[in-house]
PDB file of C-alpha atoms (C1' of nucleotides) in Angstrom:
ATOM      1  CA  UNK A   1       0.088  -0.266  -0.344  1.00  0.00           C
ATOM      2  CA  UNK A   2       1.588   3.157  -0.635  1.00  0.00           C
ATOM      3  CA  UNK A   3       1.164   7.001   0.928  1.00  0.00           C
ATOM      4  CA  UNK A   4      -0.783   8.944  -1.222  1.00  0.00           C
ATOM      5  CA  UNK A   5      -0.013  12.078  -2.272  1.00  0.00           C
ATOM      6  CA  UNK A   6      -2.716  14.295  -2.916  1.00  0.00           C
ATOM      7  CA  UNK A   7      -5.847  14.574  -0.862  1.00  0.00           C
ATOM      8  CA  UNK A   8      -9.292  13.511  -1.320  1.00  0.00           C
ATOM      9  CA  UNK A   9     -11.586  15.403  -3.138  1.00  0.00           C
ATOM     10  CA  UNK A  10     -13.703  17.478  -1.188  1.00  0.00           C
ATOM     11  CA  UNK A  11     -16.773  15.388  -1.958  1.00  0.00           C
ATOM     12  CA  UNK A  12     -15.041  12.829  -0.287  1.00  0.00           C
ATOM     13  CA  UNK A  13     -14.112  13.977   2.369  1.00  0.00           C
ATOM     14  CA  UNK A  14     -17.989  15.024   3.406  1.00  0.00           C
ATOM     15  CA  UNK A  15     -18.804  10.805   2.240  1.00  0.00           C
ATOM     16  CA  UNK A  16     -15.850  10.540   5.009  1.00  0.00           C
ATOM     17  CA  UNK A  17     -17.412  12.666   7.862  1.00  0.00           C
ATOM     18  CA  UNK A  18     -20.859  11.801   7.500  1.00  0.00           C
ATOM     19  CA  UNK A  19     -20.363   7.925   7.882  1.00  0.00           C
ATOM     20  CA  UNK A  20     -17.361   9.024  11.024  1.00  0.00           C
ATOM     21  CA  UNK A  21     -19.953  11.295  12.388  1.00  0.00           C
ATOM     22  CA  UNK A  22     -23.020   7.793  12.443  1.00  0.00           C
ATOM     23  CA  UNK A  23     -20.567   5.818  14.165  1.00  0.00           C
ATOM     24  CA  UNK A  24     -19.457   8.275  16.787  1.00  0.00           C
ATOM     25  CA  UNK A  25     -22.381   7.817  18.789  1.00  0.00           C
ATOM     26  CA  UNK A  26     -22.226   5.520  22.296  1.00  0.00           C
ATOM     27  CA  UNK A  27     -25.507   3.312  21.442  1.00  0.00           C
ATOM     28  CA  UNK A  28     -24.565   3.062  17.470  1.00  0.00           C
ATOM     29  CA  UNK A  29     -21.493   2.217  18.640  1.00  0.00           C
ATOM     30  CA  UNK A  30     -22.526  -0.574  20.988  1.00  0.00           C
ATOM     31  CA  UNK A  31     -25.421  -1.529  18.668  1.00  0.00           C
ATOM     32  CA  UNK A  32     -22.667  -2.120  15.838  1.00  0.00           C
ATOM     33  CA  UNK A  33     -20.112  -4.306  19.025  1.00  0.00           C
ATOM     34  CA  UNK A  34     -23.651  -6.835  19.695  1.00  0.00           C
ATOM     35  CA  UNK A  35     -23.866  -7.593  15.124  1.00  0.00           C
ATOM     36  CA  UNK A  36     -19.531  -7.465  15.122  1.00  0.00           C
ATOM     37  CA  UNK A  37     -20.449  -9.971  18.728  1.00  0.00           C
ATOM     38  CA  UNK A  38     -23.607 -11.966  17.558  1.00  0.00           C
ATOM     39  CA  UNK A  39     -23.443 -11.557  13.366  1.00  0.00           C
ATOM     40  CA  UNK A  40     -27.163 -10.607  13.186  1.00  0.00           C
ATOM     41  CA  UNK A  41     -29.752  -9.284  15.418  1.00  0.00           C
ATOM     42  CA  UNK A  42     -33.251  -8.493  15.278  1.00  0.00           C
ATOM     43  CA  UNK A  43     -34.063  -4.759  16.672  1.00  0.00           C
ATOM     44  CA  UNK A  44     -36.331  -6.375  19.706  1.00  0.00           C
ATOM     45  CA  UNK A  45     -33.412  -7.946  20.540  1.00  0.00           C
ATOM     46  CA  UNK A  46     -30.559  -4.998  20.142  1.00  0.00           C
ATOM     47  CA  UNK A  47     -32.510  -2.743  22.711  1.00  0.00           C
ATOM     48  CA  UNK A  48     -33.354  -6.012  25.242  1.00  0.00           C
ATOM     49  CA  UNK A  49     -29.603  -6.770  25.112  1.00  0.00           C
ATOM     50  CA  UNK A  50     -28.568  -3.289  25.543  1.00  0.00           C
ATOM     51  CA  UNK A  51     -31.658  -1.959  28.093  1.00  0.00           C
ATOM     52  CA  UNK A  52     -32.382   0.985  25.162  1.00  0.00           C
ATOM     53  CA  UNK A  53     -35.165   2.513  23.925  1.00  0.00           C
ATOM     54  CA  UNK A  54     -37.396   0.753  20.867  1.00  0.00           C
ATOM     55  CA  UNK A  55     -37.530   3.727  19.275  1.00  0.00           C
ATOM     56  CA  UNK A  56     -34.011   5.344  19.450  1.00  0.00           C
ATOM     57  CA  UNK A  57     -33.165   1.725  18.512  1.00  0.00           C
ATOM     58  CA  UNK A  58     -35.210   2.241  15.280  1.00  0.00           C
ATOM     59  CA  UNK A  59     -33.867   5.498  14.524  1.00  0.00           C
ATOM     60  CA  UNK A  60     -30.544   4.372  14.586  1.00  0.00           C
ATOM     61  CA  UNK A  61     -30.556   1.581  12.832  1.00  0.00           C
ATOM     62  CA  UNK A  62     -32.196   3.643  10.122  1.00  0.00           C
ATOM     63  CA  UNK A  63     -28.826   5.975  10.334  1.00  0.00           C
ATOM     64  CA  UNK A  64     -26.740   3.105   9.779  1.00  0.00           C
ATOM     65  CA  UNK A  65     -28.698   2.017   8.076  1.00  0.00           C
ATOM     66  CA  UNK A  66     -28.466   4.454   5.387  1.00  0.00           C
ATOM     67  CA  UNK A  67     -25.035   5.274   5.924  1.00  0.00           C
ATOM     68  CA  UNK A  68     -24.267   2.535   4.506  1.00  0.00           C
ATOM     69  CA  UNK A  69     -23.053   0.301   7.081  1.00  0.00           C
ATOM     70  CA  UNK A  70     -25.428  -1.856   8.071  1.00  0.00           C
ATOM     71  CA  UNK A  71     -27.908  -4.004   6.243  1.00  0.00           C
ATOM     72  CA  UNK A  72     -31.037  -5.618   6.471  1.00  0.00           C
ATOM     73  CA  UNK A  73     -33.535  -8.676   5.915  1.00  0.00           C
ATOM     74  CA  UNK A  74     -36.727  -9.167   6.575  1.00  0.00           C
ATOM     75  CA  UNK A  75     -38.672 -11.819   8.132  1.00  0.00           C
ATOM     76  CA  UNK A  76     -42.145 -12.004   8.842  1.00  0.00           C
ATOM     77  CA  UNK A  77     -42.840  -9.111  11.310  1.00  0.00           C
ATOM     78  CA  UNK A  78     -38.924  -8.844  12.423  1.00  0.00           C
ATOM     79  CA  UNK A  79     -35.719  -7.528  10.795  1.00  0.00           C
ATOM     80  CA  UNK A  80     -32.603  -8.530  11.162  1.00  0.00           C
ATOM     81  CA  UNK A  81     -29.347  -6.124  11.135  1.00  0.00           C
ATOM     82  CA  UNK A  82     -26.375  -7.383  10.291  1.00  0.00           C
ATOM     83  CA  UNK A  83     -22.769  -5.004   9.846  1.00  0.00           C
ATOM     84  CA  UNK A  84     -22.631  -5.099   5.541  1.00  0.00           C
ATOM     85  CA  UNK A  85     -18.759  -4.612   5.143  1.00  0.00           C
ATOM     86  CA  UNK A  86     -15.859  -4.943   6.245  1.00  0.00           C
ATOM     87  CA  UNK A  87     -14.679  -1.134   6.954  1.00  0.00           C
ATOM     88  CA  UNK A  88     -17.428  -0.143   9.634  1.00  0.00           C
ATOM     89  CA  UNK A  89     -15.229  -3.854  11.920  1.00  0.00           C
ATOM     90  CA  UNK A  90     -12.041  -2.197  10.924  1.00  0.00           C
ATOM     91  CA  UNK A  91     -12.801   0.851  12.142  1.00  0.00           C
ATOM     92  CA  UNK A  92     -14.367  -0.691  14.800  1.00  0.00           C
ATOM     93  CA  UNK A  93     -10.814  -3.201  16.057  1.00  0.00           C
ATOM     94  CA  UNK A  94      -8.677   0.163  15.314  1.00  0.00           C
ATOM     95  CA  UNK A  95     -10.802   1.698  18.132  1.00  0.00           C
ATOM     96  CA  UNK A  96     -10.516  -1.415  20.330  1.00  0.00           C
ATOM     97  CA  UNK A  97      -6.967  -1.192  19.804  1.00  0.00           C
ATOM     98  CA  UNK A  98      -5.993   1.970  20.388  1.00  0.00           C
ATOM     99  CA  UNK A  99      -8.542   2.009  23.641  1.00  0.00           C
ATOM    100  CA  UNK A 100      -6.283  -1.116  24.483  1.00  0.00           C
ATOM    101  CA  UNK A 101      -3.372   0.907  23.990  1.00  0.00           C
ATOM    102  CA  UNK A 102      -4.034   4.072  26.090  1.00  0.00           C
ATOM    103  CA  UNK A 103      -4.989   1.462  28.882  1.00  0.00           C
ATOM    104  CA  UNK A 104      -1.351  -0.215  28.148  1.00  0.00           C
ATOM    105  CA  UNK A 105       0.353   2.993  29.820  1.00  0.00           C
TER     106      UNK A 105
ATOM    107  CA  UNK B   1      -5.736 -11.093  15.701  1.00  0.00           C
ATOM    108  CA  UNK B   2      -8.335 -13.228  18.078  1.00  0.00           C
ATOM    109  CA  UNK B   3     -12.193 -12.106  17.207  1.00  0.00           C
ATOM    110  CA  UNK B   4     -13.772 -10.637  20.476  1.00  0.00           C
ATOM    111  CA  UNK B   5     -15.995 -12.170  22.479  1.00  0.00           C
ATOM    112  CA  UNK B   6     -17.249  -9.556  24.995  1.00  0.00           C
ATOM    113  CA  UNK B   7     -18.413  -6.157  24.710  1.00  0.00           C
ATOM    114  CA  UNK B   8     -16.336  -2.902  25.462  1.00  0.00           C
ATOM    115  CA  UNK B   9     -16.800  -1.589  28.644  1.00  0.00           C
ATOM    116  CA  UNK B  10     -19.156   1.915  28.198  1.00  0.00           C
ATOM    117  CA  UNK B  11     -16.027   4.103  29.830  1.00  0.00           C
ATOM    118  CA  UNK B  12     -14.161   3.189  26.548  1.00  0.00           C
ATOM    119  CA  UNK B  13     -17.429   3.134  24.145  1.00  0.00           C
ATOM    120  CA  UNK B  14     -17.480   6.607  25.469  1.00  0.00           C
ATOM    121  CA  UNK B  15     -13.764   7.939  24.618  1.00  0.00           C
ATOM    122  CA  UNK B  16     -14.424   5.867  21.085  1.00  0.00           C
ATOM    123  CA  UNK B  17     -17.142   7.802  20.159  1.00  0.00           C
ATOM    124  CA  UNK B  18     -15.412  10.972  21.755  1.00  0.00           C
ATOM    125  CA  UNK B  19     -12.827   9.943  19.343  1.00  0.00           C
ATOM    126  CA  UNK B  20     -14.837   9.162  16.113  1.00  0.00           C
ATOM    127  CA  UNK B  21     -16.998  12.425  16.787  1.00  0.00           C
ATOM    128  CA  UNK B  22     -13.086  14.777  16.810  1.00  0.00           C
ATOM    129  CA  UNK B  23     -12.166  13.010  13.250  1.00  0.00           C
ATOM    130  CA  UNK B  24     -16.210  13.513  11.616  1.00  0.00           C
ATOM    131  CA  UNK B  25     -15.788  16.920  10.050  1.00  0.00           C
ATOM    132  CA  UNK B  26     -14.244  17.692   7.143  1.00  0.00           C
ATOM    133  CA  UNK B  27     -12.681  20.447   8.046  1.00  0.00           C
ATOM    134  CA  UNK B  28     -10.481  18.364  10.494  1.00  0.00           C
ATOM    135  CA  UNK B  29     -10.799  15.459   8.064  1.00  0.00           C
ATOM    136  CA  UNK B  30      -9.043  18.308   5.346  1.00  0.00           C
ATOM    137  CA  UNK B  31      -5.654  19.880   8.540  1.00  0.00           C
ATOM    138  CA  UNK B  32      -5.553  15.469   9.644  1.00  0.00           C
ATOM    139  CA  UNK B  33      -5.122  14.503   5.836  1.00  0.00           C
ATOM    140  CA  UNK B  34      -2.569  17.765   5.258  1.00  0.00           C
ATOM    141  CA  UNK B  35      -0.746  16.555   8.130  1.00  0.00           C
ATOM    142  CA  UNK B  36      -0.765  13.339   6.657  1.00  0.00           C
ATOM    143  CA  UNK B  37       0.365  14.630   3.678  1.00  0.00           C
ATOM    144  CA  UNK B  38       3.075  17.152   4.770  1.00  0.00           C
ATOM    145  CA  UNK B  39       4.544  15.847   8.153  1.00  0.00           C
ATOM    146  CA  UNK B  40       4.465  18.934   9.471  1.00  0.00           C
ATOM    147  CA  UNK B  41       2.476  21.947   9.692  1.00  0.00           C
ATOM    148  CA  UNK B  42       1.384  25.030  11.761  1.00  0.00           C
ATOM    149  CA  UNK B  43      -1.322  26.887  12.081  1.00  0.00           C
ATOM    150  CA  UNK B  44      -0.857  29.402   9.493  1.00  0.00           C
ATOM    151  CA  UNK B  45       0.108  26.989   6.729  1.00  0.00           C
ATOM    152  CA  UNK B  46      -3.208  24.793   7.496  1.00  0.00           C
ATOM    153  CA  UNK B  47      -5.588  27.555   7.066  1.00  0.00           C
ATOM    154  CA  UNK B  48      -3.612  29.673   3.710  1.00  0.00           C
ATOM    155  CA  UNK B  49      -3.436  25.725   2.420  1.00  0.00           C
ATOM    156  CA  UNK B  50      -7.279  25.001   2.964  1.00  0.00           C
ATOM    157  CA  UNK B  51      -8.690  27.961   2.960  1.00  0.00           C
ATOM    158  CA  UNK B  52     -10.725  28.517   5.868  1.00  0.00           C
ATOM    159  CA  UNK B  53     -10.740  30.809   8.681  1.00  0.00           C
ATOM    160  CA  UNK B  54      -7.480  31.660  11.863  1.00  0.00           C
ATOM    161  CA  UNK B  55      -9.995  30.657  14.568  1.00  0.00           C
ATOM    162  CA  UNK B  56     -11.959  28.220  13.277  1.00  0.00           C
ATOM    163  CA  UNK B  57      -8.425  26.833  12.386  1.00  0.00           C
ATOM    164  CA  UNK B  58      -7.479  26.965  16.740  1.00  0.00           C
ATOM    165  CA  UNK B  59     -10.538  25.898  17.604  1.00  0.00           C
ATOM    166  CA  UNK B  60     -10.490  22.796  15.640  1.00  0.00           C
ATOM    167  CA  UNK B  61      -6.750  21.893  16.042  1.00  0.00           C
ATOM    168  CA  UNK B  62      -6.757  22.190  19.881  1.00  0.00           C
ATOM    169  CA  UNK B  63     -10.149  19.999  20.007  1.00  0.00           C
ATOM    170  CA  UNK B  64      -8.012  17.068  17.216  1.00  0.00           C
ATOM    171  CA  UNK B  65      -4.679  17.772  20.471  1.00  0.00           C
ATOM    172  CA  UNK B  66      -7.354  17.007  23.096  1.00  0.00           C
ATOM    173  CA  UNK B  67      -8.188  14.068  21.895  1.00  0.00           C
ATOM    174  CA  UNK B  68      -5.237  13.084  21.446  1.00  0.00           C
ATOM    175  CA  UNK B  69      -5.181  13.023  17.541  1.00  0.00           C
ATOM    176  CA  UNK B  70      -2.249  15.147  17.090  1.00  0.00           C
ATOM    177  CA  UNK B  71       0.456  16.667  18.322  1.00  0.00           C
ATOM    178  CA  UNK B  72       2.367  19.603  18.034  1.00  0.00           C
ATOM    179  CA  UNK B  73       5.306  21.921  19.658  1.00  0.00           C
ATOM    180  CA  UNK B  74       6.395  25.354  19.896  1.00  0.00           C
ATOM    181  CA  UNK B  75       9.138  27.400  17.783  1.00  0.00           C
ATOM    182  CA  UNK B  76       8.893  31.220  18.666  1.00  0.00           C
ATOM    183  CA  UNK B  77       5.465  32.272  18.050  1.00  0.00           C
ATOM    184  CA  UNK B  78       4.580  29.267  15.897  1.00  0.00           C
ATOM    185  CA  UNK B  79       2.826  26.111  16.208  1.00  0.00           C
ATOM    186  CA  UNK B  80       3.918  23.126  14.741  1.00  0.00           C
ATOM    187  CA  UNK B  81       1.694  19.898  14.801  1.00  0.00           C
ATOM    188  CA  UNK B  82       1.977  16.662  13.093  1.00  0.00           C
ATOM    189  CA  UNK B  83      -0.183  13.339  13.704  1.00  0.00           C
ATOM    190  CA  UNK B  84      -0.108  12.044  16.615  1.00  0.00           C
ATOM    191  CA  UNK B  85      -0.193   8.097  16.369  1.00  0.00           C
ATOM    192  CA  UNK B  86      -0.502   5.111  13.605  1.00  0.00           C
ATOM    193  CA  UNK B  87      -4.488   4.798  14.541  1.00  0.00           C
ATOM    194  CA  UNK B  88      -6.031   7.803  13.598  1.00  0.00           C
ATOM    195  CA  UNK B  89      -4.037   7.324  10.159  1.00  0.00           C
ATOM    196  CA  UNK B  90      -5.550   3.771  10.526  1.00  0.00           C
ATOM    197  CA  UNK B  91      -9.093   5.209  10.472  1.00  0.00           C
ATOM    198  CA  UNK B  92      -8.091   7.863   7.299  1.00  0.00           C
ATOM    199  CA  UNK B  93      -7.013   4.626   5.431  1.00  0.00           C
ATOM    200  CA  UNK B  94     -10.021   2.550   6.004  1.00  0.00           C
ATOM    201  CA  UNK B  95     -12.132   5.367   5.035  1.00  0.00           C
ATOM    202  CA  UNK B  96      -9.836   5.828   2.173  1.00  0.00           C
ATOM    203  CA  UNK B  97     -10.416   2.341   1.413  1.00  0.00           C
ATOM    204  CA  UNK B  98     -13.535   2.124   2.163  1.00  0.00           C
ATOM    205  CA  UNK B  99     -14.765   5.431  -0.854  1.00  0.00           C
ATOM    206  CA  UNK B 100     -12.218   4.528  -3.030  1.00  0.00           C
ATOM    207  CA  UNK B 101     -14.434   1.008  -2.754  1.00  0.00           C
ATOM    208  CA  UNK B 102     -17.613   3.098  -3.487  1.00  0.00           C
ATOM    209  CA  UNK B 103     -16.113   4.622  -6.472  1.00  0.00           C
ATOM    210  CA  UNK B 104     -15.392   1.270  -7.352  1.00  0.00           C
ATOM    211  CA  UNK B 105     -19.750   0.304  -8.187  1.00  0.00           C
TER     212      UNK B 105
ATOM    213  C1'  DT C   1     -61.305  -9.394   8.983  1.00  0.00           C
ATOM    214  C1'  DT C   2     -58.960  -8.473  13.600  1.00  0.00           C
ATOM    215  C1'  DG C   3     -55.980  -8.535  17.197  1.00  0.00           C
ATOM    216  C1'  DA C   4     -51.198  -8.824  18.637  1.00  0.00           C
ATOM    217  C1'  DA C   5     -46.797  -8.202  17.763  1.00  0.00           C
ATOM    218  C1'  DA C   6     -42.054  -5.936  15.805  1.00  0.00           C
ATOM    219  C1'  DT C   7     -40.729  -1.967  14.200  1.00  0.00           C
ATOM    220  C1'  DA C   8     -40.869   2.882  11.735  1.00  0.00           C
ATOM    221  C1'  DT C   9     -42.566   7.465  11.880  1.00  0.00           C
ATOM    222  C1'  DT C  10     -42.845  11.747  13.327  1.00  0.00           C
ATOM    223  C1'  DA C  11     -43.182  16.041  16.305  1.00  0.00           C
ATOM    224  C1'  DA C  12     -40.703  18.872  19.795  1.00  0.00           C
ATOM    225  C1'  DA C  13     -37.988  19.787  23.414  1.00  0.00           C
ATOM    226  C1'  DA C  14     -33.795  19.452  25.312  1.00  0.00           C
ATOM    227  C1'  DC C  15     -28.623  19.719  24.254  1.00  0.00           C
ATOM    228  C1'  DA C  16     -24.579  20.281  21.621  1.00  0.00           C
ATOM    229  C1'  DT C  17     -22.090  22.161  17.967  1.00  0.00           C
ATOM    230  C1'  DT C  18     -20.351  25.255  14.937  1.00  0.00           C
ATOM    231  C1'  DA C  19     -19.054  29.867  12.875  1.00  0.00           C
ATOM    232  C1'  DT C  20     -17.994  34.373  13.133  1.00  0.00           C
ATOM    233  C1'  DG C  21     -16.200  38.443  14.726  1.00  0.00           C
ATOM    234  C1'  DA C  22     -13.734  40.503  18.539  1.00  0.00           C
ATOM    235  C1'  DT C  23     -10.169  40.894  21.423  1.00  0.00           C
ATOM    236  C1'  DA C  24      -6.121  38.047  24.788  1.00  0.00           C
ATOM    237  C1'  DT C  25      -1.870  36.588  25.009  1.00  0.00           C
ATOM    238  C1'  DT C  26       2.950  34.734  23.906  1.00  0.00           C
ATOM    239  C1'  DT C  27       7.040  35.738  21.527  1.00  0.00           C
ATOM    240  C1'  DT C  28      10.494  37.597  19.192  1.00  0.00           C
ATOM    241  C1'  DA C  29      12.509  41.551  17.371  1.00  0.00           C
ATOM    242  C1'  DA C  30      13.872  46.060  16.771  1.00  0.00           C
TER     243       DA C  30
ATOM    244  C1'  DT D   1       9.459  49.195  26.041  1.00  0.00           C
ATOM    245  C1'  DT D   2       6.899  48.678  22.235  1.00  0.00           C
ATOM    246  C1'  DA D   3       5.422  46.671  17.999  1.00  0.00           C
ATOM    247  C1'  DA D   4       4.332  43.707  15.024  1.00  0.00           C
ATOM    248  C1'  DA D   5       3.515  38.293  13.988  1.00  0.00           C
ATOM    249  C1'  DA D   6       0.789  34.079  15.444  1.00  0.00           C
ATOM    250  C1'  DT D   7      -1.613  31.999  17.606  1.00  0.00           C
ATOM    251  C1'  DA D   8      -5.663  31.134  21.483  1.00  0.00           C
ATOM    252  C1'  DT D   9      -9.631  32.358  23.416  1.00  0.00           C
ATOM    253  C1'  DC D  10     -14.414  34.581  24.353  1.00  0.00           C
ATOM    254  C1'  DA D  11     -18.728  35.097  23.485  1.00  0.00           C
ATOM    255  C1'  DT D  12     -22.833  33.764  21.229  1.00  0.00           C
ATOM    256  C1'  DA D  13     -26.221  33.383  16.475  1.00  0.00           C
ATOM    257  C1'  DA D  14     -26.642  29.861  13.960  1.00  0.00           C
ATOM    258  C1'  DT D  15     -27.291  25.302  13.103  1.00  0.00           C
ATOM    259  C1'  DG D  16     -27.259  20.189  14.122  1.00  0.00           C
ATOM    260  C1'  DT D  17     -28.550  15.518  16.917  1.00  0.00           C
ATOM    261  C1'  DT D  18     -30.628  13.707  20.126  1.00  0.00           C
ATOM    262  C1'  DT D  19     -34.283  11.984  23.257  1.00  0.00           C
ATOM    263  C1'  DT D  20     -38.998  10.964  24.279  1.00  0.00           C
ATOM    264  C1'  DA D  21     -43.426  10.343  23.844  1.00  0.00           C
ATOM    265  C1'  DA D  22     -47.219   9.200  20.949  1.00  0.00           C
ATOM    266  C1'  DT D  23     -49.086   7.658  16.563  1.00  0.00           C
ATOM    267  C1'  DA D  24     -48.414   4.236  12.471  1.00  0.00           C
ATOM    268  C1'  DT D  25     -47.418   0.699   9.825  1.00  0.00           C
ATOM    269  C1'  DT D  26     -46.915  -3.567   8.405  1.00  0.00           C
ATOM    270  C1'  DT D  27     -46.970  -8.627   8.952  1.00  0.00           C
ATOM    271  C1'  DC D  28     -48.941 -13.006  10.835  1.00  0.00           C
ATOM    272  C1'  DA D  29     -52.030 -16.284  13.664  1.00  0.00           C
ATOM    273  C1'  DA D  30     -56.442 -17.009  15.470  1.00  0.00           C
TER     274       DA D  30
END
DNA sequence: TTGAAATATTAAAACATTATGATATTTTAA
DNA sequence: TTAAAATATCATAATGTTTTAATATTTCAA
């Protein structure tokens, strides 16, 4: 992997900051972690497991879905969610490492 | 690297989301990119290169410094900034890859 | 077809962040 | 010591986000 020389176009910078903004919320991070651990969850499992409001969870899921961070499939009245791609996990793991490293000092 | 089973303590989740929140701003991302490209910049170089307000740049730099994303050293009346650790760059590169991949489709 | 379960949507208040202009501080050179 | 350059701080108006409670929609089973 080579070092990039040119700055990204502004349009891409905006897209990056949008994605990061979606990740930068404690409840959404917890939801993402849960999806990473369990693989797939329906909305009800999430708000029960994390003790959050149904409405809030639904809104957070919608936001993460719009940002392309998670995907969902329907099964009856339930909707199952999972992490959409490896980038979301990369960031999650990067943060885990960063936190772990800070804990070392 | 093994798959993590347990969720991070809430305190760490908060720290993660704080760090991501700081990164999730277009101007701050552009500043970070510039630092990645140039290695080190003083505040004046930054607001000139990116055509931003002096005051805004100073505030953004302070925020990134508090978050441990960048460091600075003084030289005369100037202050030189650089990226503090590899995690910030990892996230930056992860986002670059994500954006690049989206461009492919 | 109706009721119940699961999820989504909406609207408003509460809260947080950013941009802007003005002013303050720090450092050095004259 | 004073002036100028560089950066930082402050106050606040403008925006944006989150929470909450209430309501709406969708799906299936009885």
